Amino acid sequence: MEITCLLENNTTDPQLAAAHGLSFFIRTGTRSILFDMGPDQKFADNAKHLGVDLSKTDIAVLSHGHYDHGGGIPQFQTINDKAAIIMTRGAIEGRYYARYKNNEPRYIGLDTDAIDKSRCRFIGADLALSEDLTIITDFSKKGFIPQGNSDLLRQQEDGKLIEDEFSHELALLIVEDGTSVLFTGCAHSGMGNMIDTVLTRTGRGHIDHVIGGFHLYNRITRVTEPDSRLDILVDELSSHSGTTYYTGHCTGPDAPAYMSRKMTRPINVFATGTRLEL
């Protein structure tokens, strides 16, 4: 399995654009998959520079309905005229906001008018696309939940803004040649909760690699989750002793190093241009 980070907040190459967002291109032995599309066209520009032909992508998956993961959907639909984009219905129908320093909410959802919804495949439950490709949603919330979620809001039908429960979030599990890889966007549901849900639903005893953001950093206040809370997540992730973690985007600059010092296996950090062969 070959994985290329098309977009992240940082970059490994000055010729590649960085932006607050996330996008991965995944090539397995049988298909190519785009997981998230960043905030705009930058992921596509980077793909061209990296020699990734997005027009041949078989499937696209959107992790949740925030602009930094799905803002590039219109660009992808222009490049690729066949691939469906799999997402929860809430990702495109929901209205999502973030509370900023002045406590004024700012819209952070998708530009739905720019998206060809006829090419979106909406799911309301787990979906097994094949023996090696499963999409999971509706995660347990019994463990660590990022405290930054309290500033992320969902608009109700009456217009009132309430804390988002992230029912529109999903994860992608790929299993190839005995190696399992779980992709998440921001793990708003809590990375430990998401792993436990995937293991329970699929009947698997182990996931080899987990790749995605952990949402441990508030980029408005520039504050990382306190150490006492990071320790809770460390305990949850450490309980999966054979799992290797790769993170970036909303995890922030400080949490990976702190957590790595507490874990048997260090947490790896990815950036725009990172390539992995798993």
Coordinates of N, CA, C and O in Angstrom, one line a residue, residues 32-107:
S32 N -7.2 3.0 -6.5 CA -6.7 4.2 -5.9 C -7.8 5.0 -5.2 O -8.9 5.1 -5.7
I33 N -7.4 5.6 -4.0 CA -8.4 6.2 -3.2 C -7.9 7.6 -2.7 O -6.8 7.7 -2.4
L34 N -8.8 8.5 -2.8 CA -8.5 9.9 -2.2 C -9.3 10.0 -0.9 O -10.5 9.9 -0.9
F35 N -8.5 10.3 0.1 CA -9.1 10.5 1.5 C -9.0 12.0 1.9 O -7.9 12.4 2.1
D36 N -10.1 12.7 1.8 CA -10.1 14.1 2.1 C -9.4 14.9 1.0 O -8.6 14.4 0.3
M37 N -9.9 16.2 0.9 CA -9.4 17.0 -0.2 C -9.0 18.4 0.2 O -9.0 19.3 -0.7
G38 N -8.7 18.6 1.4 CA -8.1 19.9 1.9 C -9.2 21.0 1.7 O -10.3 20.8 1.4
P39 N -8.7 22.3 1.9 CA -9.7 23.4 1.9 C -9.9 24.0 0.5 O -10.9 24.7 0.3
D40 N -9.1 23.7 -0.4 CA -9.2 24.3 -1.8 C -8.4 23.5 -2.8 O -8.3 22.3 -2.6
Q41 N -7.9 24.1 -3.8 CA -7.3 23.4 -4.9 C -5.9 23.0 -4.7 O -5.3 22.3 -5.5
K42 N -5.3 23.4 -3.5 CA -3.9 23.1 -3.3 C -3.5 21.6 -3.3 O -2.4 21.2 -3.8
F43 N -4.4 20.8 -2.8 CA -4.1 19.3 -2.8 C -4.0 18.8 -4.3 O -3.1 18.0 -4.5
A44 N -4.7 19.4 -5.2 CA -4.7 19.0 -6.6 C -3.4 19.5 -7.3 O -2.7 18.8 -8.1
D45 N -3.0 20.7 -6.9 CA -1.7 21.3 -7.4 C -0.6 20.4 -6.9 O 0.4 20.1 -7.7
N46 N -0.6 20.1 -5.7 CA 0.5 19.2 -5.1 C 0.5 17.8 -5.8 O 1.6 17.3 -6.0
A47 N -0.7 17.3 -6.0 CA -0.8 16.0 -6.7 C -0.1 16.0 -8.0 O 0.7 15.1 -8.4
K48 N -0.3 17.1 -8.8 CA 0.3 17.2 -10.1 C 1.8 17.2 -10.0 O 2.6 16.6 -10.7
H49 N 2.3 18.0 -9.0 CA 3.8 18.1 -8.8 C 4.4 16.8 -8.3 O 5.5 16.4 -8.7
L50 N 3.6 16.0 -7.6 CA 4.1 14.7 -7.1 C 3.8 13.5 -8.1 O 4.2 12.4 -7.8
G51 N 3.3 13.8 -9.2 CA 3.0 12.8 -10.2 C 1.8 11.9 -9.9 O 1.7 10.8 -10.4
V52 N 0.9 12.4 -9.2 CA -0.3 11.7 -8.8 C -1.4 12.1 -9.8 O -1.8 13.3 -9.8
D53 N -2.0 11.2 -10.5 CA -3.1 11.5 -11.5 C -4.4 11.3 -10.8 O -4.9 10.2 -10.7
L54 N -5.0 12.4 -10.4 CA -6.3 12.3 -9.7 C -7.4 11.9 -10.6 O -8.5 11.5 -10.1
S55 N -7.3 12.1 -11.9 CA -8.3 11.7 -12.8 C -8.6 10.2 -12.8 O -9.7 9.8 -13.2
K56 N -7.6 9.4 -12.3 CA -7.7 8.0 -12.3 C -8.1 7.4 -10.9 O -8.1 6.2 -10.7
T57 N -8.5 8.3 -10.0 CA -8.9 7.9 -8.7 C -10.2 7.1 -8.8 O -11.1 7.5 -9.5
D58 N -10.3 6.0 -8.1 CA -11.5 5.1 -8.2 C -12.5 5.6 -7.2 O -13.7 5.5 -7.5
I59 N -12.1 6.0 -6.0 CA -13.1 6.3 -4.9 C -12.5 7.5 -4.2 O -11.3 7.6 -3.9
A60 N -13.4 8.4 -3.7 CA -13.0 9.4 -2.8 C -13.8 9.3 -1.5 O -15.0 8.8 -1.6
V61 N -13.2 9.6 -0.4 CA -13.9 9.5 0.9 C -13.7 10.8 1.6 O -12.6 11.4 1.7
L62 N -14.8 11.4 2.2 CA -14.7 12.6 3.0 C -14.9 12.2 4.5 O -15.9 11.6 4.9
S63 N -13.9 12.6 5.3 CA -14.0 12.2 6.7 C -15.0 12.9 7.6 O -15.6 12.3 8.4
H64 N -15.3 14.2 7.3 CA -16.4 14.9 8.0 C -16.6 16.2 7.2 O -15.9 16.6 6.3
G65 N -17.6 16.9 7.7 CA -18.1 18.1 6.9 C -17.5 19.4 7.1 O -18.2 20.4 7.1
H66 N -16.2 19.5 7.4 CA -15.5 20.8 7.6 C -14.8 21.1 6.4 O -14.2 20.3 5.7
Y67 N -14.6 22.5 6.1 CA -14.1 23.0 4.9 C -12.6 22.5 4.7 O -12.2 22.3 3.6
D68 N -11.8 22.3 5.8 CA -10.4 22.0 5.6 C -10.2 20.6 5.2 O -9.1 20.2 4.9
H69 N -11.3 19.8 5.1 CA -11.2 18.4 4.6 C -12.0 18.3 3.3 O -11.7 17.4 2.5
G70 N -13.0 19.1 3.1 CA -13.9 19.0 1.9 C -14.0 20.2 1.0 O -14.7 20.2 0.0
G71 N -13.2 21.2 1.3 CA -13.3 22.4 0.5 C -12.8 22.2 -0.9 O -13.2 22.9 -1.9
G72 N -12.0 21.2 -1.1 CA -11.4 20.9 -2.5 C -12.3 19.9 -3.3 O -11.9 19.6 -4.4
I73 N -13.5 19.6 -2.8 CA -14.4 18.7 -3.5 C -14.7 19.2 -4.9 O -14.6 18.4 -5.9
P74 N -15.1 20.5 -5.1 CA -15.4 20.9 -6.5 C -14.2 20.8 -7.4 O -14.4 20.4 -8.6
Q75 N -13.0 21.0 -6.9 CA -11.8 20.9 -7.8 C -11.6 19.4 -8.2 O -11.4 19.1 -9.3
F76 N -11.8 18.5 -7.2 CA -11.7 17.1 -7.6 C -12.7 16.7 -8.6 O -12.4 15.9 -9.5
Q77 N -14.0 17.2 -8.4 CA -15.0 16.8 -9.4 C -14.8 17.3 -10.8 O -15.2 16.8 -11.8
T78 N -14.0 18.4 -10.9 CA -13.6 18.9 -12.2 C -12.5 18.1 -12.8 O -12.6 17.8 -14.0
I79 N -11.6 17.6 -12.0 CA -10.5 16.7 -12.5 C -11.0 15.3 -12.8 O -10.5 14.7 -13.8
N80 N -11.8 14.8 -12.0 CA -12.2 13.4 -12.1 C -13.7 13.3 -12.3 O -14.5 13.8 -11.5
D81 N -14.2 12.7 -13.4 CA -15.6 12.7 -13.8 C -16.3 11.4 -13.5 O -17.4 11.2 -13.9
K82 N -15.6 10.5 -12.8 CA -16.3 9.2 -12.5 C -16.4 8.8 -11.1 O -17.3 8.1 -10.7
A83 N -15.4 9.2 -10.2 CA -15.3 8.6 -8.9 C -16.4 9.2 -8.0 O -16.6 10.5 -8.0
A84 N -17.1 8.4 -7.3 CA -18.1 8.9 -6.3 C -17.3 9.3 -5.0 O -16.2 8.8 -4.7
I85 N -17.9 10.3 -4.3 CA -17.3 10.7 -3.1 C -18.2 10.2 -1.9 O -19.4 10.6 -1.8
I86 N -17.7 9.3 -1.1 CA -18.4 8.7 0.0 C -18.4 9.6 1.2 O -17.3 10.0 1.6
M87 N -19.5 9.9 1.8 CA -19.6 10.7 3.0 C -20.9 10.4 3.7 O -21.8 9.8 3.2
T88 N -21.0 10.9 5.0 CA -22.3 10.8 5.6 C -23.1 12.0 5.1 O -22.6 13.0 4.6
R89 N -24.4 11.8 5.1 CA -25.3 12.8 4.7 C -25.2 14.1 5.5 O -25.3 15.2 5.0
G90 N -24.9 13.9 6.8 CA -24.7 15.1 7.6 C -23.5 15.9 7.2 O -23.5 17.1 7.5
A91 N -22.5 15.3 6.6 CA -21.4 16.1 6.2 C -21.7 17.2 5.2 O -21.1 18.3 5.2
I92 N -22.7 17.0 4.4 CA -23.1 17.9 3.3 C -24.3 18.7 3.7 O -24.5 19.8 3.3
E93 N -25.2 18.1 4.5 CA -26.4 18.8 4.9 C -26.3 19.6 6.2 O -27.1 20.5 6.4
G94 N -25.3 19.3 7.0 CA -25.1 20.1 8.2 C -24.5 21.4 8.0 O -23.8 21.7 7.0
R95 N -24.8 22.3 9.0 CA -24.2 23.7 9.0 C -23.3 23.8 10.2 O -23.8 23.7 11.3
Y96 N -22.0 23.9 10.0 CA -21.0 23.8 11.0 C -20.3 25.1 11.2 O -19.9 25.8 10.2
Y97 N -20.0 25.5 12.5 CA -19.4 26.7 12.8 C -18.3 26.5 13.9 O -18.3 25.5 14.6
A98 N -17.4 27.4 14.0 CA -16.4 27.4 15.0 C -16.5 28.7 15.8 O -16.7 29.8 15.2
R99 N -16.3 28.6 17.1 CA -16.3 29.8 18.0 C -14.9 30.4 18.0 O -14.0 29.7 18.4
Y100 N -14.8 31.7 17.6 CA -13.5 32.3 17.6 C -13.3 33.2 18.8 O -14.1 33.2 19.7
K101 N -12.1 33.9 18.9 CA -11.7 34.6 20.1 C -12.8 35.6 20.6 O -13.0 35.7 21.8
N102 N -13.4 36.2 19.7 CA -14.5 37.2 20.1 C -15.8 36.5 20.4 O -16.8 37.2 20.5
N103 N -15.8 35.2 20.4 CA -17.0 34.4 20.6 C -18.0 34.4 19.5 O -19.1 33.9 19.6
E104 N -17.6 35.0 18.4 CA -18.5 35.1 17.2 C -18.3 33.8 16.4 O -17.2 33.4 16.1
P105 N -19.4 33.1 16.1 CA -19.2 31.9 15.3 C -18.9 32.2 13.8 O -19.4 33.2 13.2
R106 N -18.0 31.4 13.3 CA -17.6 31.5 11.9 C -17.9 30.2 11.1 O -17.6 29.1 11.7
Y107 N -18.5 30.3 10.0 CA -18.9 29.1 9.2 C -17.7 28.3 8.8 O -16.8 28.9 8.2

